[in-house]
Short mmCIF file of C-alpha atoms in Angstrom, two decimals:
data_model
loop_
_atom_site.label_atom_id
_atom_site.label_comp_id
_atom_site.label_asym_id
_atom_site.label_seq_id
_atom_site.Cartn_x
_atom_site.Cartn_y
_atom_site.Cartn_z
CA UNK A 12 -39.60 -8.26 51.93
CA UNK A 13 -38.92 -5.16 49.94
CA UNK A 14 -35.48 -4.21 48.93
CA UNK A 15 -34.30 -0.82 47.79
CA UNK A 16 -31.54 -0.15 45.13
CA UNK A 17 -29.05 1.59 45.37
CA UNK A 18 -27.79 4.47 42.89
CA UNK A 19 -25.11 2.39 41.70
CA UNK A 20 -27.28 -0.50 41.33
CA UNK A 21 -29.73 1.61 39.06
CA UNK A 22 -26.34 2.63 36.63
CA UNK A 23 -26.39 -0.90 35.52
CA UNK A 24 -29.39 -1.40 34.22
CA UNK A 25 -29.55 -1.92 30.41
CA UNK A 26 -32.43 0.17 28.88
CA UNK A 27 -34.63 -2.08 26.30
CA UNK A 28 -36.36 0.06 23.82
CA UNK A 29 -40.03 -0.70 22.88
CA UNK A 30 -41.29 0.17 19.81
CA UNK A 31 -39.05 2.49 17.63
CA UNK A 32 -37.00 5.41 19.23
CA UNK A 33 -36.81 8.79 17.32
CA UNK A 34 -34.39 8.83 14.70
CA UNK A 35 -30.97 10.05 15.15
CA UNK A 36 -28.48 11.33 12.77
CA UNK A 37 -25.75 10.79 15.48
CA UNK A 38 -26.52 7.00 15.83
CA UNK A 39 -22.58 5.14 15.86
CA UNK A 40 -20.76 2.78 17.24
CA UNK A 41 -17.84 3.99 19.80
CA UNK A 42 -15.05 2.01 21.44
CA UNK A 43 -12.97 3.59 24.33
CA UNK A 44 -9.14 2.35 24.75
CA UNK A 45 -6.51 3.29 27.46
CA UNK A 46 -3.09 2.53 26.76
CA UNK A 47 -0.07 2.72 29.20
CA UNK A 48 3.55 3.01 28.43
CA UNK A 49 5.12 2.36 30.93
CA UNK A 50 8.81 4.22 31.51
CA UNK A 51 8.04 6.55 29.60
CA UNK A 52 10.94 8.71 30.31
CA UNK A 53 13.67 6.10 29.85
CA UNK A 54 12.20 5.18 26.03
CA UNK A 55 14.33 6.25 23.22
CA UNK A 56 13.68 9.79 21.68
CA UNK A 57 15.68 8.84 18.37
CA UNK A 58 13.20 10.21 15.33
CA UNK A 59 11.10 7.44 13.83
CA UNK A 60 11.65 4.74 16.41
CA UNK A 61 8.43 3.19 17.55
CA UNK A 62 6.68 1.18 20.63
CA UNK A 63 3.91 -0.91 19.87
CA UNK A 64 0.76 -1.98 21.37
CA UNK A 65 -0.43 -5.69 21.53
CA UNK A 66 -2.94 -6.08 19.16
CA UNK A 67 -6.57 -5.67 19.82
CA UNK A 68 -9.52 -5.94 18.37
CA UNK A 69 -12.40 -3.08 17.90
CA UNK A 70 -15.31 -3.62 15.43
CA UNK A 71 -14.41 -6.81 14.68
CA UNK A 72 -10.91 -5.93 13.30
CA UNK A 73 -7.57 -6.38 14.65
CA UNK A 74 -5.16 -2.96 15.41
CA UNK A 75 -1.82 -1.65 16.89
CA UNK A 76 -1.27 1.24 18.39
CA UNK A 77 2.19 3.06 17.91
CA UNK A 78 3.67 5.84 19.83
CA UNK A 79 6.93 7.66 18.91
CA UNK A 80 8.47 9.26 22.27
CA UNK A 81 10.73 11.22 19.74
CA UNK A 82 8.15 11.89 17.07
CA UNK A 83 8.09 10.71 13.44
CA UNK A 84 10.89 11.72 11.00
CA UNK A 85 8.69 14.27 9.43
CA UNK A 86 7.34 15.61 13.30
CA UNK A 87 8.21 19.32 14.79
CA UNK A 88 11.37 18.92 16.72
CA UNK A 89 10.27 18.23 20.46
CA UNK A 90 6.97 16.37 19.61
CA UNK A 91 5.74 12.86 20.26
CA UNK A 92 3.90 11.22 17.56
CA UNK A 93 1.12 8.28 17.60
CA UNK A 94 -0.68 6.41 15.23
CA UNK A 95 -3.13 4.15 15.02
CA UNK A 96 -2.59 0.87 12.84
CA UNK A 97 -5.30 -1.51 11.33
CA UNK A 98 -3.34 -5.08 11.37
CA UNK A 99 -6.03 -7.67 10.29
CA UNK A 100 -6.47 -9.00 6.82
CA UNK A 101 -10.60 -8.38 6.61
CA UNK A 102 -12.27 -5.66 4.80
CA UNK A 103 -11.65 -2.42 4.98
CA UNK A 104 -13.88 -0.15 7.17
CA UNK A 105 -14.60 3.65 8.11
CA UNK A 106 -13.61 4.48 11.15
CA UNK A 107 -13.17 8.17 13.19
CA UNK A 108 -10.46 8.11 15.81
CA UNK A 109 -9.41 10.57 19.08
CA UNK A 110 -6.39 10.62 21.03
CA UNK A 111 -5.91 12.26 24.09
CA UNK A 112 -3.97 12.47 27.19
CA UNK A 113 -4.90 13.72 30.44
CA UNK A 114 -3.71 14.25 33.87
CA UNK A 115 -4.10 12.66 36.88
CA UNK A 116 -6.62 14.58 38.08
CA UNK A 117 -8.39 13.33 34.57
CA UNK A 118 -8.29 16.79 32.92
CA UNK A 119 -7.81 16.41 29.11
CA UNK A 120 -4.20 18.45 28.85
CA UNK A 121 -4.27 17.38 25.00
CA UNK A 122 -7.06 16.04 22.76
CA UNK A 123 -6.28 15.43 18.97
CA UNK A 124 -9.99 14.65 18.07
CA UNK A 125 -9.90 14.00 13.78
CA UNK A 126 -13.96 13.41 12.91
CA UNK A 127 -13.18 13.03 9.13
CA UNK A 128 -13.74 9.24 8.12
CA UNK A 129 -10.66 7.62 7.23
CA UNK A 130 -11.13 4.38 5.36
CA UNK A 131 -8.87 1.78 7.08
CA UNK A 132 -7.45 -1.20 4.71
CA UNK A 133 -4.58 -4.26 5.91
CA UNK A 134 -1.62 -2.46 7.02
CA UNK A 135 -2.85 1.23 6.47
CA UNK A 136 -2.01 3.78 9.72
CA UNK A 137 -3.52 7.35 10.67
CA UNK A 138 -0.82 9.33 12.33
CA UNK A 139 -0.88 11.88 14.99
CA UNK A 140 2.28 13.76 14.35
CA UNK A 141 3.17 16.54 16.63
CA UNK A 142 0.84 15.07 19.46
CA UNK A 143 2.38 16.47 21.88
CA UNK A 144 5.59 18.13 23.24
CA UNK A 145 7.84 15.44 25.33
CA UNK A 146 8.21 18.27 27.86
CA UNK A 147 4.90 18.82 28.83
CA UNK A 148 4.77 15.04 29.65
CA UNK A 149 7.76 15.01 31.83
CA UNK A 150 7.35 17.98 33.20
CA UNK A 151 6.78 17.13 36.81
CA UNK A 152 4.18 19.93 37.57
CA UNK A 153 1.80 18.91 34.57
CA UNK A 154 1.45 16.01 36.33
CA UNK A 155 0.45 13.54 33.05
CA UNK A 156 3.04 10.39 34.22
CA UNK A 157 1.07 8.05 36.33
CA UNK A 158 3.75 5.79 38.37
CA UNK A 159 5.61 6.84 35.20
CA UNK A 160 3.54 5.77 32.13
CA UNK A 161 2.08 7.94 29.49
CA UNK A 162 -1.77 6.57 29.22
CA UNK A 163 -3.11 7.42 25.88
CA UNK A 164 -6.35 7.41 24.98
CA UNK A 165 -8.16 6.36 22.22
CA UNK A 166 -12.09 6.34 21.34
CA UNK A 167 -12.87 4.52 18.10
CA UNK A 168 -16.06 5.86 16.15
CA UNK A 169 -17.48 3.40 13.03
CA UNK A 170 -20.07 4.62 11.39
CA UNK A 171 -20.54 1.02 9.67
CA UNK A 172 -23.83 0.47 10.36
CA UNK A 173 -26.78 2.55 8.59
CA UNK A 174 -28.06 5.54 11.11
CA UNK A 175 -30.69 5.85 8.74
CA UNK A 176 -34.22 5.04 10.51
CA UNK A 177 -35.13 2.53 7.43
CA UNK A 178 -33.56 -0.14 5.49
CA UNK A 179 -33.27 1.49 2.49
CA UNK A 180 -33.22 -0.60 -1.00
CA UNK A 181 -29.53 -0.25 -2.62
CA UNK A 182 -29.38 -2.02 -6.08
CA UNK A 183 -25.93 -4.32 -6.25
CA UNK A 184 -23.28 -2.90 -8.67
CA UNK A 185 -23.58 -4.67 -11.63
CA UNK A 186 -20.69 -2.95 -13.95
CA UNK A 187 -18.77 -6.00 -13.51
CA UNK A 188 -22.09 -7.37 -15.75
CA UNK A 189 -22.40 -4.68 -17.85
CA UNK A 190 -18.64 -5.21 -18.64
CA UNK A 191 -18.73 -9.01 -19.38
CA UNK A 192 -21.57 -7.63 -21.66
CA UNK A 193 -19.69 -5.68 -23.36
CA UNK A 194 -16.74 -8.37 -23.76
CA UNK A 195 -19.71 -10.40 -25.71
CA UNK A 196 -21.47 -8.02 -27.51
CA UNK A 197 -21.49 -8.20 -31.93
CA UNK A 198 -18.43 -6.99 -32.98
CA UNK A 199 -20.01 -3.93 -34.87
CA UNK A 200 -19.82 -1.89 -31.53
CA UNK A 201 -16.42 -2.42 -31.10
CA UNK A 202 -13.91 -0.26 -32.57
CA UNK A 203 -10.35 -2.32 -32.56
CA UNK A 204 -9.71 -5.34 -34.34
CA UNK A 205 -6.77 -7.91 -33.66
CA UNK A 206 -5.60 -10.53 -36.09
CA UNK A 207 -3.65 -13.53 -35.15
CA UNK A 208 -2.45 -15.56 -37.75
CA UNK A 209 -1.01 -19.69 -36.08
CA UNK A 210 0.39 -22.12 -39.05
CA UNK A 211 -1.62 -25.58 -38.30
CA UNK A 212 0.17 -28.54 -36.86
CA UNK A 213 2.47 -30.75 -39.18
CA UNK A 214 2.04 -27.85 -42.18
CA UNK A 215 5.60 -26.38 -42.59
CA UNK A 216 4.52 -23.89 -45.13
CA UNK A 217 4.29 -19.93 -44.29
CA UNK A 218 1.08 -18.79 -42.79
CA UNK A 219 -1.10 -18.47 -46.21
CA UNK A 220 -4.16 -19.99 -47.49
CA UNK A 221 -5.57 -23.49 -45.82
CA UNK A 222 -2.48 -23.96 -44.13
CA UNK A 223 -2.61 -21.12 -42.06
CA UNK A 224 -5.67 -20.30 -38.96
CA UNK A 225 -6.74 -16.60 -38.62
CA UNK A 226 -8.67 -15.75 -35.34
CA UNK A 227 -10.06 -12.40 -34.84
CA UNK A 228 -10.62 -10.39 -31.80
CA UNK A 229 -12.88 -6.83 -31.57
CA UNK A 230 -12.12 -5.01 -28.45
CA UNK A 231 -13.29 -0.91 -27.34
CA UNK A 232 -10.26 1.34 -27.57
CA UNK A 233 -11.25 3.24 -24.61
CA UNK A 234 -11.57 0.45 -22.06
CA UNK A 235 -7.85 -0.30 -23.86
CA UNK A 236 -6.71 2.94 -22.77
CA UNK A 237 -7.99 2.18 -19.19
CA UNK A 238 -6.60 -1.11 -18.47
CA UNK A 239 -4.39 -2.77 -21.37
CA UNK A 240 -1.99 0.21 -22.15
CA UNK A 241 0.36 -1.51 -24.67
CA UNK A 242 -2.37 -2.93 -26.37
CA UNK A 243 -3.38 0.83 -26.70
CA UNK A 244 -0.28 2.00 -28.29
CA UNK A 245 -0.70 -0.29 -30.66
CA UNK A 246 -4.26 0.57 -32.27
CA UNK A 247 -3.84 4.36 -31.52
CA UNK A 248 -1.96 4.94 -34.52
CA UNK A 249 -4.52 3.45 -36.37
CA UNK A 250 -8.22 4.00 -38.08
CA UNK A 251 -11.47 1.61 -36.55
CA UNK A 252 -10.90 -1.29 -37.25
CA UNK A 253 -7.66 -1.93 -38.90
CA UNK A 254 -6.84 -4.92 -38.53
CA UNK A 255 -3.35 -4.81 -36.08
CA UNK A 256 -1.23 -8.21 -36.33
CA UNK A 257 -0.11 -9.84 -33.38
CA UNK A 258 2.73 -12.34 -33.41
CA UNK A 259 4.27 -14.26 -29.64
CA UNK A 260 0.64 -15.05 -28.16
CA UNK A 261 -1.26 -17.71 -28.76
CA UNK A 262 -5.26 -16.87 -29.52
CA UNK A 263 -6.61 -19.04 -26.68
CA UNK A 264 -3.93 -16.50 -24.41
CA UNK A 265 -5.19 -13.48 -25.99
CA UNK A 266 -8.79 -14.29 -25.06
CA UNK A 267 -8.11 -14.61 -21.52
CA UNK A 268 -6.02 -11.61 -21.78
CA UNK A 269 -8.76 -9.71 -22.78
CA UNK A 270 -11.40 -11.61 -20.38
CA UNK A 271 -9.22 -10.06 -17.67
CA UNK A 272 -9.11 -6.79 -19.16
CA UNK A 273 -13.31 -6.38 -19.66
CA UNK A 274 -12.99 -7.12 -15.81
CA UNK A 275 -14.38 -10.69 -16.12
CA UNK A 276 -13.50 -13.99 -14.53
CA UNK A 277 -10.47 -16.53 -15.54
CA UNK A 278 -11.10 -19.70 -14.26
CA UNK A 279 -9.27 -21.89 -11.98
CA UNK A 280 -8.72 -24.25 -14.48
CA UNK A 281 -7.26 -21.99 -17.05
CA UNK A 282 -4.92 -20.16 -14.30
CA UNK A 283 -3.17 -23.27 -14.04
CA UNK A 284 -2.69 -24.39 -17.72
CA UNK A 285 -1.63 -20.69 -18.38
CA UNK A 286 -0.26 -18.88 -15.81
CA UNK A 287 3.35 -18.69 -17.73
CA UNK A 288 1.62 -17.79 -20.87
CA UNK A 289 -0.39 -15.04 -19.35
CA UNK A 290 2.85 -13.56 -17.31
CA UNK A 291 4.59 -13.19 -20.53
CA UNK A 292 1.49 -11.74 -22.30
CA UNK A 293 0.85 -9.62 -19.69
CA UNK A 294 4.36 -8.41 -19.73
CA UNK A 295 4.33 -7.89 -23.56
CA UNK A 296 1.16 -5.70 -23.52
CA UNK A 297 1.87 -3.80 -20.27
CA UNK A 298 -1.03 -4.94 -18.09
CA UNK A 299 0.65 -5.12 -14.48
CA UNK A 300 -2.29 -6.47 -12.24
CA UNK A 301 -3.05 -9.16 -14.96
CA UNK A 302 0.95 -10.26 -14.57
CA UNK A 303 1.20 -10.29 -10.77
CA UNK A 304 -2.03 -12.68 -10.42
CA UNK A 305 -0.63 -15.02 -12.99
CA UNK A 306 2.26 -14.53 -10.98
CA UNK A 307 0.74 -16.11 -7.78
CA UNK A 308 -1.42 -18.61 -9.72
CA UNK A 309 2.16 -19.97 -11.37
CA UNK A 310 3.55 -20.64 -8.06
CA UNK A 311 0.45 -22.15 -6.46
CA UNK A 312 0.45 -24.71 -8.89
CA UNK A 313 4.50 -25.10 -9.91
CA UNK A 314 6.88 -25.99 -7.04
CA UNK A 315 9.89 -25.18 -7.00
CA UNK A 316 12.86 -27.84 -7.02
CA UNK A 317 16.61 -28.47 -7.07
CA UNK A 318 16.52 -29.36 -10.75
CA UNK A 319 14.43 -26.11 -11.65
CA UNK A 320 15.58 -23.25 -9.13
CA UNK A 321 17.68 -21.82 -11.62
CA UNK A 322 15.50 -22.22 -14.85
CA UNK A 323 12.94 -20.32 -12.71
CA UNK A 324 15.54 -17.48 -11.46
CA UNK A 325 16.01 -17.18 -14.60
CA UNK A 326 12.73 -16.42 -16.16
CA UNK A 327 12.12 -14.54 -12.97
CA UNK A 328 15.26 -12.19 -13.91
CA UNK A 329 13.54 -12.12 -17.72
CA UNK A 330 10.38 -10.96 -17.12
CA UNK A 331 10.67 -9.25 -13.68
CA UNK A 332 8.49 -11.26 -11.55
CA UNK A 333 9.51 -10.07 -8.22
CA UNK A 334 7.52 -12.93 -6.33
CA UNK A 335 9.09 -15.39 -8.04
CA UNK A 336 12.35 -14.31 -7.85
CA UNK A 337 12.20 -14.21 -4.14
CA UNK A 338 10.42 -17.76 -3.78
CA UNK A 339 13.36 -18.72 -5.50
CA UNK A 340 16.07 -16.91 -3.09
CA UNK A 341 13.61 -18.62 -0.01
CA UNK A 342 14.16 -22.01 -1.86
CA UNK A 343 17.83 -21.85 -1.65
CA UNK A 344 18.13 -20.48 2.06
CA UNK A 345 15.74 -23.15 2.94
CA UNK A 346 17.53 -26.00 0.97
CA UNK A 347 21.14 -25.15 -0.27
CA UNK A 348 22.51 -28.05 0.77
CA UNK A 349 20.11 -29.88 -1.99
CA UNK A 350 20.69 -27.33 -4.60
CA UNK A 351 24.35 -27.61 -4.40
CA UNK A 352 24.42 -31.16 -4.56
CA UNK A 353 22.45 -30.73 -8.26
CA UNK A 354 23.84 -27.31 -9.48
CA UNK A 355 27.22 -25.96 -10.68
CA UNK A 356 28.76 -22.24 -10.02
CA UNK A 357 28.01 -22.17 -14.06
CA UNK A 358 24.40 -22.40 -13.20
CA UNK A 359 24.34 -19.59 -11.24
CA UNK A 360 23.27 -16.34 -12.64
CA UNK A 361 25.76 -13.92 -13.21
CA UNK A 362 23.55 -10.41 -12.60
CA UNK A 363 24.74 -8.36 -10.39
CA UNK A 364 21.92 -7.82 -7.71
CA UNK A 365 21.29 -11.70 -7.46
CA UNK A 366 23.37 -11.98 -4.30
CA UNK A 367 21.95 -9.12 -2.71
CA UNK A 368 18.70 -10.94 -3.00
CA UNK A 369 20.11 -14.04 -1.51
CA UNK A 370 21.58 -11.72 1.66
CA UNK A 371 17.55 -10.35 1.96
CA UNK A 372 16.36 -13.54 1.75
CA UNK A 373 18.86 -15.22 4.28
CA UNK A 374 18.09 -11.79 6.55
CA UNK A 375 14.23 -10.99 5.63
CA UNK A 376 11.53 -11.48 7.93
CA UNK A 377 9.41 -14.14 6.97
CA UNK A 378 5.90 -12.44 8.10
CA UNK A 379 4.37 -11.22 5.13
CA UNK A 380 1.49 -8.79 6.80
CA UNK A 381 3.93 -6.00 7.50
CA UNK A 382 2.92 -2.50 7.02
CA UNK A 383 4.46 -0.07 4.77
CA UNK A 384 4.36 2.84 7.45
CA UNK A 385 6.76 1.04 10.65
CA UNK A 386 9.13 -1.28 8.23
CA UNK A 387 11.88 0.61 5.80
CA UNK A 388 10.77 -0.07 2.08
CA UNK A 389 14.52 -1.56 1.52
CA UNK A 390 13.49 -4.62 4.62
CA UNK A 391 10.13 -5.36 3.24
CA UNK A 392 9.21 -8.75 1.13
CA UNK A 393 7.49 -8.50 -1.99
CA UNK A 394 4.02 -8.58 -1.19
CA UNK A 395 4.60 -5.35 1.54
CA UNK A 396 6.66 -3.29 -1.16
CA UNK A 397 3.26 -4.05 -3.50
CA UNK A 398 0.71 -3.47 -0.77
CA UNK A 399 3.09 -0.43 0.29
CA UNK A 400 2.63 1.22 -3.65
CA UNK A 401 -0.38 0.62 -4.36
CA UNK A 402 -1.34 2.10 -0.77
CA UNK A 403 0.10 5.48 -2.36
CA UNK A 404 -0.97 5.31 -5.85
CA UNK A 405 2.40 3.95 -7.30
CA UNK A 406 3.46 1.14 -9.83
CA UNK A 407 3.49 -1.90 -8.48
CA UNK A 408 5.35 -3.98 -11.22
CA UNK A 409 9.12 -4.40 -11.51
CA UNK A 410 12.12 -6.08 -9.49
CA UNK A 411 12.39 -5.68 -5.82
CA UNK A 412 14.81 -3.02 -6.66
CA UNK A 413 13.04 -0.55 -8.86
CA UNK A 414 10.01 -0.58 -6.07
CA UNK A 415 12.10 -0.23 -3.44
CA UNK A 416 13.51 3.12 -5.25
CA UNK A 417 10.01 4.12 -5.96
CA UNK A 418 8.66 3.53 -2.85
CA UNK A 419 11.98 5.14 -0.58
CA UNK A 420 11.71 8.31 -3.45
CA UNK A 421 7.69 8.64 -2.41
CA UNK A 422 8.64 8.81 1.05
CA UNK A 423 10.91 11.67 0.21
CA UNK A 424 8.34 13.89 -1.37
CA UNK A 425 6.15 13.27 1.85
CA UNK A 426 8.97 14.29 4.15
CA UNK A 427 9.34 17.25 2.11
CA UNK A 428 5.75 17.82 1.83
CA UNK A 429 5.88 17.34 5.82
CA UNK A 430 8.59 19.75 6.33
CA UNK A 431 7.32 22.62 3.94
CA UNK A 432 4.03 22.06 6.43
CA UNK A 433 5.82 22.36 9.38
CA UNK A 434 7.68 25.49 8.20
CA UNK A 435 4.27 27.29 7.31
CA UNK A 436 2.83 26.30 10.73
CA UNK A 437 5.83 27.51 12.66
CA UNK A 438 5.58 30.86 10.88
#
């Protein structure tokens, strides 16, 4: 018998391409959201307050939504700000975004499309700031509330995957080679020399003639001045090749030093015999991302106990190793019944900011994937004031104090920045 289909029947077919369609510079990948908040009128208006989605997931990433009923601190008086918030831990990715809201007769009333690609990393948000004014929303003849919820939408555009109508050949970046070349080229294309002199075991004698082992190190002055600046400031003063002395660092240490420095690999194996080592070489010489990794390999492999909390707080204090302080201050919320029972009040440190820490610690969320745009610099852990500075360009060495300065001062110039905007825009 023969059966007819319907119109709405035919609307769900899925069209199978045979053969290759024309090419198309518009070819993307686009993922439609609606969100609905509810009560809208009843939510807070207080600048900088947030709601938050539930996360979901869009090109295989996780994100948030945010929406601001009374705008972000840096919004036009009036406005409602939203943002969009990637909150998974996987590679970046490009993505284009839209927001817009309509009425209920599905009329866009505002539609903040931005088609520049944005680059999206763990904890980095795109913000919408003076979306819209609160009044048109509420504003019974605009007719935008349905049963009293603001739906936002959102359409997602990647452009991840090639549009391009071949599969074009793309040679893998091999600097990271061409540096570990470099590291092991003959010293007569180097340019900086470094001399460590170690007295051999069970010779008390000054370092001179057998009893003494020189080990030399050639290194590029201008890949010094990219990523080992103290080690720069000490050759710049100085003609090729001079040999420059270095006393407090072992040679073995050094090499790895400069392994990391030529961009090459430190093995597993030496990360855990010299984490400490490196830390305090790292700290000498002024090479920040070298220190924070030994920082993390240290406590992977070291626990931390009653009977060494303090000798660790201690270092920690020394040689400003933020992470480790607050592993520390986490050790003693966790256990203090433990520590007391092992440690006197003349153990304790006697700085000045080391109860403050304990206070954050005791207070502190634990979750360590917060973003730097929705938590306050001064209530983030460690690893979100670091993510949160290097996000904006910033120095991400130092105790929890100095980046929390750094990173509350940035977001001053950006309000400013914001405001100045604003000012020219309402002119």
């Amino acid at each position: 018998m023969r059966q007819t289909m319907n119109r709405h029947s035919m609307d769900r077919i899925t069209k199978i391409d045979v053969g290759t369609p024309p090419y198309s510079q518009s070819s993307c990948q686009s993922t439609k959201f609606q969100f609905h908040f509810h009560a809208f009128e009843s939510l807070s208006t207080e600048k900088g307050h947030g709601i938050f989605s539930s996360k979901f997931q869009c090109f295989g990433h996780e994100w948030l939504l945010s929406l601001f009923p009374g705008g972000l601190p840096s919004a036009k008086a009036g406005f409602v700000s939203v943002g969009l918030l990637k909150s998974s831990k996987e590679e970046s990715i490009s993505v284009m975004y839209e927001f817009t809201v309509r009425d209920l007769n599905g009329d866009d009333v505002i539609n903040d499309s931005n088609y520049e690609t944005h680059e999206y990393h763990f904890g980095k948000t795109k913000f919408s700031r003076n979306f819209i004014r609160r009044s048109e929303i509420v504003e019974s003849p605009n007719n935008i509330l349905d049963e009293g919820a603001l739906v936002v939408g959102v359409e997602m555009i990647s452009l991840e995957k090639s549009s391009l109508p071949f599969r074009p050949y793309v040679p893998a970046n091999n600097c990271r080679d061409k540096m570990d070349a470099l590291w092991k080229q003959d010293s007569k294309y180097k340019d900086v020399l470094f001399v460590i002199t170690r007295k051999n075991k069970g010779n008390p004698t000054p370092f001179d003639g057998d009893d003494a082992t020189t080990s030399k190190y050639y290194a590029h002055r201008a890949i010094l001045q990219a990523c080992a600046p103290g080690l720069f400031e000490l050759c710049e003063p100085y003609e090729q090749l001079t040999p420059i002395h270095l006393s407090n660092v072992t040679p073995h240490v050094f090499e790895l030093l400069l392994v990391y420095v030529y961009g090459c690999t430190v093995s597993v194996a030496e990360w855990k015999e010299h984490s400490k080592e490196l830390i305090d070489a790292a700290d000498q010489y002024q090479i920040s991302d070298l220190k924070l990794e030994a920082e993390v390999w240290y406590l992977k492999f070291n626990t931390i106990t009653a009977e060494n909390a303090i000798d660790r707080l201690l270092y920690a204090d020394a040689k400003n190793c933020a992470l480790l302080k607050e592993r520390v201050m986490d050790y003693f919320v966790k256990n203090g019944e433990d520590a007391l029972q092992l440690m006197s009040s003349e153990d304790i440190p006697k700085s000045s900011n080391w109860f403050t820490d304990l206070l954050f610690a005791m207070n502190a969320n634990s979750d360590e994937c917060e973003s730097e745009w929705l938590t306050p610099f001064r209530m983030m852990r460690v690893c979100g004031l670091r993510r949160g500075l290097h996000n904006r360009g910033l120095e991400v060495d130092g105790s929890r104090e100095v980046m929390v300065k750094r990173g509350e001062e940035s977001d001053e110039v950006e309000s400013t920045e914001d405001q100045e905007e604003n000012a020219e825009d309402n002119e």
